[in-house]
Short mmCIF file of C-alpha atoms in Angstrom, two decimals:
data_model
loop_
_atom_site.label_atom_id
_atom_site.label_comp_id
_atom_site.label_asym_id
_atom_site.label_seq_id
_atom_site.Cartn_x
_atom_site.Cartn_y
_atom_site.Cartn_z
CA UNK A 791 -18.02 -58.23 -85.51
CA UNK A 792 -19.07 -54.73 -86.33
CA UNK A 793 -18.97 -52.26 -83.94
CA UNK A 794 -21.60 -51.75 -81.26
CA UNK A 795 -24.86 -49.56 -82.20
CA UNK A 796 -24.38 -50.66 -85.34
CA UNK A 797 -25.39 -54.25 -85.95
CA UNK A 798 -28.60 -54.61 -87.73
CA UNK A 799 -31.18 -57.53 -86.32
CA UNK A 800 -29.94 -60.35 -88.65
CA UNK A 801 -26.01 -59.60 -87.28
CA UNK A 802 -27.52 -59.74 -83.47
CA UNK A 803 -29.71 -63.32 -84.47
CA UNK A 804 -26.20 -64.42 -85.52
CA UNK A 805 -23.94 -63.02 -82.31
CA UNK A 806 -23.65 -66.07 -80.48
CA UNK A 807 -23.66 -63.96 -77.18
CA UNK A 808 -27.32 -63.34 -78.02
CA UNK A 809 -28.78 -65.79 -80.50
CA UNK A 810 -27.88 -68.48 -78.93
CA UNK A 811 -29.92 -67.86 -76.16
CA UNK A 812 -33.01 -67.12 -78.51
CA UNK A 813 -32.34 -70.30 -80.34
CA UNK A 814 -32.60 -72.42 -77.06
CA UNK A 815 -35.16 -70.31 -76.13
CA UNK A 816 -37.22 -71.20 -79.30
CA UNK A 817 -35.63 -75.36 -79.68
CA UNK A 818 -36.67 -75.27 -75.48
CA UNK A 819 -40.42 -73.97 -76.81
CA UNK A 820 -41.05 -76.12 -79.94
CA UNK A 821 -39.65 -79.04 -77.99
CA UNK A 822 -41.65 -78.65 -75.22
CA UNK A 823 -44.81 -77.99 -77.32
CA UNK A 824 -44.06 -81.53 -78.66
CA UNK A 825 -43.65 -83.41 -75.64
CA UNK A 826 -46.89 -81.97 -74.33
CA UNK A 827 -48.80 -83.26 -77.64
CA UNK A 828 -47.13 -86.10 -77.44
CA UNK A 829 -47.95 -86.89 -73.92
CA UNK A 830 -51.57 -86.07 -74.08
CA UNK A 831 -52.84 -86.04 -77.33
CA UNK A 832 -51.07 -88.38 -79.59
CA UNK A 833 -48.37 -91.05 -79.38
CA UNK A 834 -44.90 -89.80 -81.30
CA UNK A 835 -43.46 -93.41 -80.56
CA UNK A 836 -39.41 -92.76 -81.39
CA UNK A 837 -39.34 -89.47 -81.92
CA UNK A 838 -40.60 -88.62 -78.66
CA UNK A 839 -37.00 -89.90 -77.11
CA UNK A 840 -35.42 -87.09 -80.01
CA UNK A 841 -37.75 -84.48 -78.78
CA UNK A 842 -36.60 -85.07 -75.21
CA UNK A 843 -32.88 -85.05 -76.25
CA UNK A 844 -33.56 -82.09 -78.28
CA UNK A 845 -35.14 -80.50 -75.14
CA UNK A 846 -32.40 -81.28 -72.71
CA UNK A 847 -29.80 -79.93 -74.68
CA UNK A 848 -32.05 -76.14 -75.26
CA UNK A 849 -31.97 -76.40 -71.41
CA UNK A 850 -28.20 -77.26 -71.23
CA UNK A 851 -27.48 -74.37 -73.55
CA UNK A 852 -29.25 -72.08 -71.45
CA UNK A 853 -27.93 -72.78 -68.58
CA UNK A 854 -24.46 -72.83 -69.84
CA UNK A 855 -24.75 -69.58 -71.73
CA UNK A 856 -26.75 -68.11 -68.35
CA UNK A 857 -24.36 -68.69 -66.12
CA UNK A 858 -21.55 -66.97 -68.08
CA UNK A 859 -23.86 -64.06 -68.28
CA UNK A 860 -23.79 -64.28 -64.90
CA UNK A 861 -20.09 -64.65 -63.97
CA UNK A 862 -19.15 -61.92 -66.68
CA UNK A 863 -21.53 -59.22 -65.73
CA UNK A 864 -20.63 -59.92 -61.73
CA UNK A 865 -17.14 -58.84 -62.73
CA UNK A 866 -15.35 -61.66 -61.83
CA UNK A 867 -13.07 -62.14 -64.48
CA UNK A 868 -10.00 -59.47 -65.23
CA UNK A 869 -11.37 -57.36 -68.11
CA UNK A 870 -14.71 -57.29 -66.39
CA UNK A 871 -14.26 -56.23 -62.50
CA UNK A 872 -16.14 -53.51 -61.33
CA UNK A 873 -18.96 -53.89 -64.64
CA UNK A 874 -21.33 -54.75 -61.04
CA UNK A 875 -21.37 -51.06 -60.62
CA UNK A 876 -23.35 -50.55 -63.62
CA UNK A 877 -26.27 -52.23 -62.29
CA UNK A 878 -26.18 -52.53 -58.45
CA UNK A 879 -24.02 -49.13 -58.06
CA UNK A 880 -23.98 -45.61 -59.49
CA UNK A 881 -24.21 -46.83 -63.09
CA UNK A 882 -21.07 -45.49 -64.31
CA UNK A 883 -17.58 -46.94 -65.48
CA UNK A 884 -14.30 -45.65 -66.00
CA UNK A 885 -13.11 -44.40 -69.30
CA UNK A 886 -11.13 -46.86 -70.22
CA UNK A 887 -13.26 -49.44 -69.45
CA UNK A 888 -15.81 -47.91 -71.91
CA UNK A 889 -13.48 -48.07 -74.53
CA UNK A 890 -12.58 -51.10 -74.08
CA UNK A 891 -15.73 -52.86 -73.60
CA UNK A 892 -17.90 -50.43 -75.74
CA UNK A 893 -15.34 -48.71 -78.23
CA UNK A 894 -17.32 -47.27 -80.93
CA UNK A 895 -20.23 -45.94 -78.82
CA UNK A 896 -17.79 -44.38 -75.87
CA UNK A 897 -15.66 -42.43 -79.01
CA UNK A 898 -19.22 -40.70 -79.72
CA UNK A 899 -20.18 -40.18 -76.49
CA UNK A 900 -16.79 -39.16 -75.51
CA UNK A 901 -16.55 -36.23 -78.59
CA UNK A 902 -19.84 -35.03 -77.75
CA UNK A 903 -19.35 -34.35 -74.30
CA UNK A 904 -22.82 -35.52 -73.37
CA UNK A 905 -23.76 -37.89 -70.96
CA UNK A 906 -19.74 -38.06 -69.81
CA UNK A 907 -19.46 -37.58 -66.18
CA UNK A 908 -16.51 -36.40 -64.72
CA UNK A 909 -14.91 -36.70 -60.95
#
Protein backbone atom coordinates (compact mmCIF):
# COMPACT_ATOMS: atom_id res chain seq x y z
CA UNK A 1 0.00 0.00 0.00
CA UNK A 2 1.63 3.33 -0.54
CA UNK A 3 1.79 5.63 2.01
CA UNK A 4 -1.06 7.91 3.04
CA UNK A 5 -1.53 11.38 1.03
CA UNK A 6 -0.18 9.75 -1.59
CA UNK A 7 -2.48 7.30 -3.31
CA UNK A 8 -3.86 8.54 -6.49
CA UNK A 9 -7.88 7.79 -7.18
CA UNK A 10 -7.38 4.46 -9.06
CA UNK A 11 -5.10 3.08 -5.78
CA UNK A 12 -8.14 4.36 -3.36
CA UNK A 13 -11.01 2.51 -6.00
CA UNK A 14 -8.75 -0.50 -5.33
CA UNK A 15 -8.17 -0.16 -1.22
CA UNK A 16 -10.58 -2.54 -0.13
CA UNK A 17 -11.16 -0.33 3.05
CA UNK A 18 -12.80 2.09 0.62
CA UNK A 19 -13.81 0.55 -2.67
CA UNK A 20 -15.49 -1.92 -1.42
CA UNK A 21 -17.94 0.12 0.00
CA UNK A 22 -18.35 2.11 -3.39
CA UNK A 23 -18.68 -1.13 -5.21
CA UNK A 24 -21.72 -2.24 -3.00
CA UNK A 25 -22.74 1.05 -3.09
CA UNK A 26 -22.93 1.01 -6.97
CA UNK A 27 -23.95 -3.33 -7.30
CA UNK A 28 -26.76 -2.07 -4.27
CA UNK A 29 -27.84 0.89 -7.03
CA UNK A 30 -27.80 -0.96 -10.40
CA UNK A 31 -29.47 -3.85 -8.62
CA UNK A 32 -32.02 -2.02 -7.21
CA UNK A 33 -32.65 -0.01 -10.44
CA UNK A 34 -33.38 -3.52 -11.88
CA UNK A 35 -35.70 -4.85 -9.51
CA UNK A 36 -37.74 -1.67 -9.75
CA UNK A 37 -37.97 -2.15 -13.75
CA UNK A 38 -38.52 -5.36 -13.30
CA UNK A 39 -41.32 -5.05 -10.90
CA UNK A 40 -43.18 -2.37 -12.70
CA UNK A 41 -42.31 -2.11 -16.06
CA UNK A 42 -41.24 -5.34 -17.53
CA UNK A 43 -41.02 -9.00 -16.52
CA UNK A 44 -37.05 -10.19 -16.15
CA UNK A 45 -38.44 -13.84 -15.50
CA UNK A 46 -34.99 -15.69 -14.03
CA UNK A 47 -32.88 -13.12 -13.80
CA UNK A 48 -34.94 -11.24 -11.52
CA UNK A 49 -34.07 -14.07 -8.66
CA UNK A 50 -29.99 -13.08 -9.75
CA UNK A 51 -30.76 -9.47 -9.39
CA UNK A 52 -32.18 -10.07 -5.92
CA UNK A 53 -29.17 -12.28 -4.92
CA UNK A 54 -26.95 -9.79 -6.39
CA UNK A 55 -28.77 -7.14 -4.23
CA UNK A 56 -28.65 -8.96 -0.95
CA UNK A 57 -25.18 -9.59 -1.05
CA UNK A 58 -24.31 -5.33 -1.93
CA UNK A 59 -26.40 -5.03 1.30
CA UNK A 60 -24.47 -7.81 3.19
CA UNK A 61 -21.22 -6.18 2.15
CA UNK A 62 -22.24 -3.02 3.48
CA UNK A 63 -23.24 -3.92 6.43
CA UNK A 64 -20.32 -6.07 7.10
CA UNK A 65 -17.77 -3.53 5.99
CA UNK A 66 -20.05 -0.73 8.12
CA UNK A 67 -19.95 -2.21 11.09
CA UNK A 68 -16.13 -2.65 11.19
CA UNK A 69 -15.98 0.99 10.43
CA UNK A 70 -17.81 1.25 13.26
CA UNK A 71 -16.05 -0.97 15.84
CA UNK A 72 -12.55 0.33 14.56
CA UNK A 73 -13.14 4.01 14.68
CA UNK A 74 -15.01 3.51 18.37
CA UNK A 75 -11.60 2.30 19.49
CA UNK A 76 -12.42 -0.86 20.60
CA UNK A 77 -9.80 -2.91 19.43
CA UNK A 78 -5.93 -2.56 20.87
CA UNK A 79 -4.19 -0.49 18.16
CA UNK A 80 -7.25 1.69 17.95
CA UNK A 81 -8.41 2.86 21.65
CA UNK A 82 -8.78 6.31 22.22
CA UNK A 83 -9.12 7.09 17.94
CA UNK A 84 -13.02 8.23 19.61
CA UNK A 85 -11.27 11.33 20.66
CA UNK A 86 -10.74 12.42 17.23
CA UNK A 87 -14.26 12.86 16.56
CA UNK A 88 -16.37 13.12 19.78
CA UNK A 89 -13.30 14.75 21.86
CA UNK A 90 -10.63 17.40 21.36
CA UNK A 91 -9.57 16.01 17.98
CA UNK A 92 -6.13 15.17 18.79
CA UNK A 93 -4.00 11.88 19.28
CA UNK A 94 -0.88 11.02 20.74
CA UNK A 95 2.30 10.91 18.81
CA UNK A 96 2.76 7.66 18.55
CA UNK A 97 -0.45 6.85 17.62
CA UNK A 98 -0.02 9.16 14.57
CA UNK A 99 2.79 7.36 13.50
CA UNK A 100 1.51 4.44 13.75
CA UNK A 101 -1.77 4.83 12.22
CA UNK A 102 -0.77 7.72 9.81
CA UNK A 103 3.14 7.33 9.33
CA UNK A 104 4.02 9.23 6.34
CA UNK A 105 1.73 12.24 6.91
CA UNK A 106 2.65 12.58 10.93
CA UNK A 107 6.75 12.53 9.73
CA UNK A 108 5.71 15.83 7.68
CA UNK A 109 3.67 17.25 10.02
CA UNK A 110 5.96 16.34 12.75
CA UNK A 111 9.30 18.16 10.85
CA UNK A 112 7.35 21.10 10.13
CA UNK A 113 6.25 21.87 13.41
CA UNK A 114 2.84 22.99 12.23
CA UNK A 115 -0.32 21.93 13.32
CA UNK A 116 1.64 19.71 16.28
CA UNK A 117 0.20 20.47 19.57
CA UNK A 118 2.03 20.00 22.51
CA UNK A 119 0.96 19.41 26.43
Amino acid sequence: MQPAGRATAGAQARDPRGGSICAAGALMGVTGVLLVIGSSVTSLGNAYGVILWLHNLGFLLIAVFGLAHIFLGAGIFQPYRGTHRLMFGDGTVSEADALYHWGHWARKELESGQKVIRK
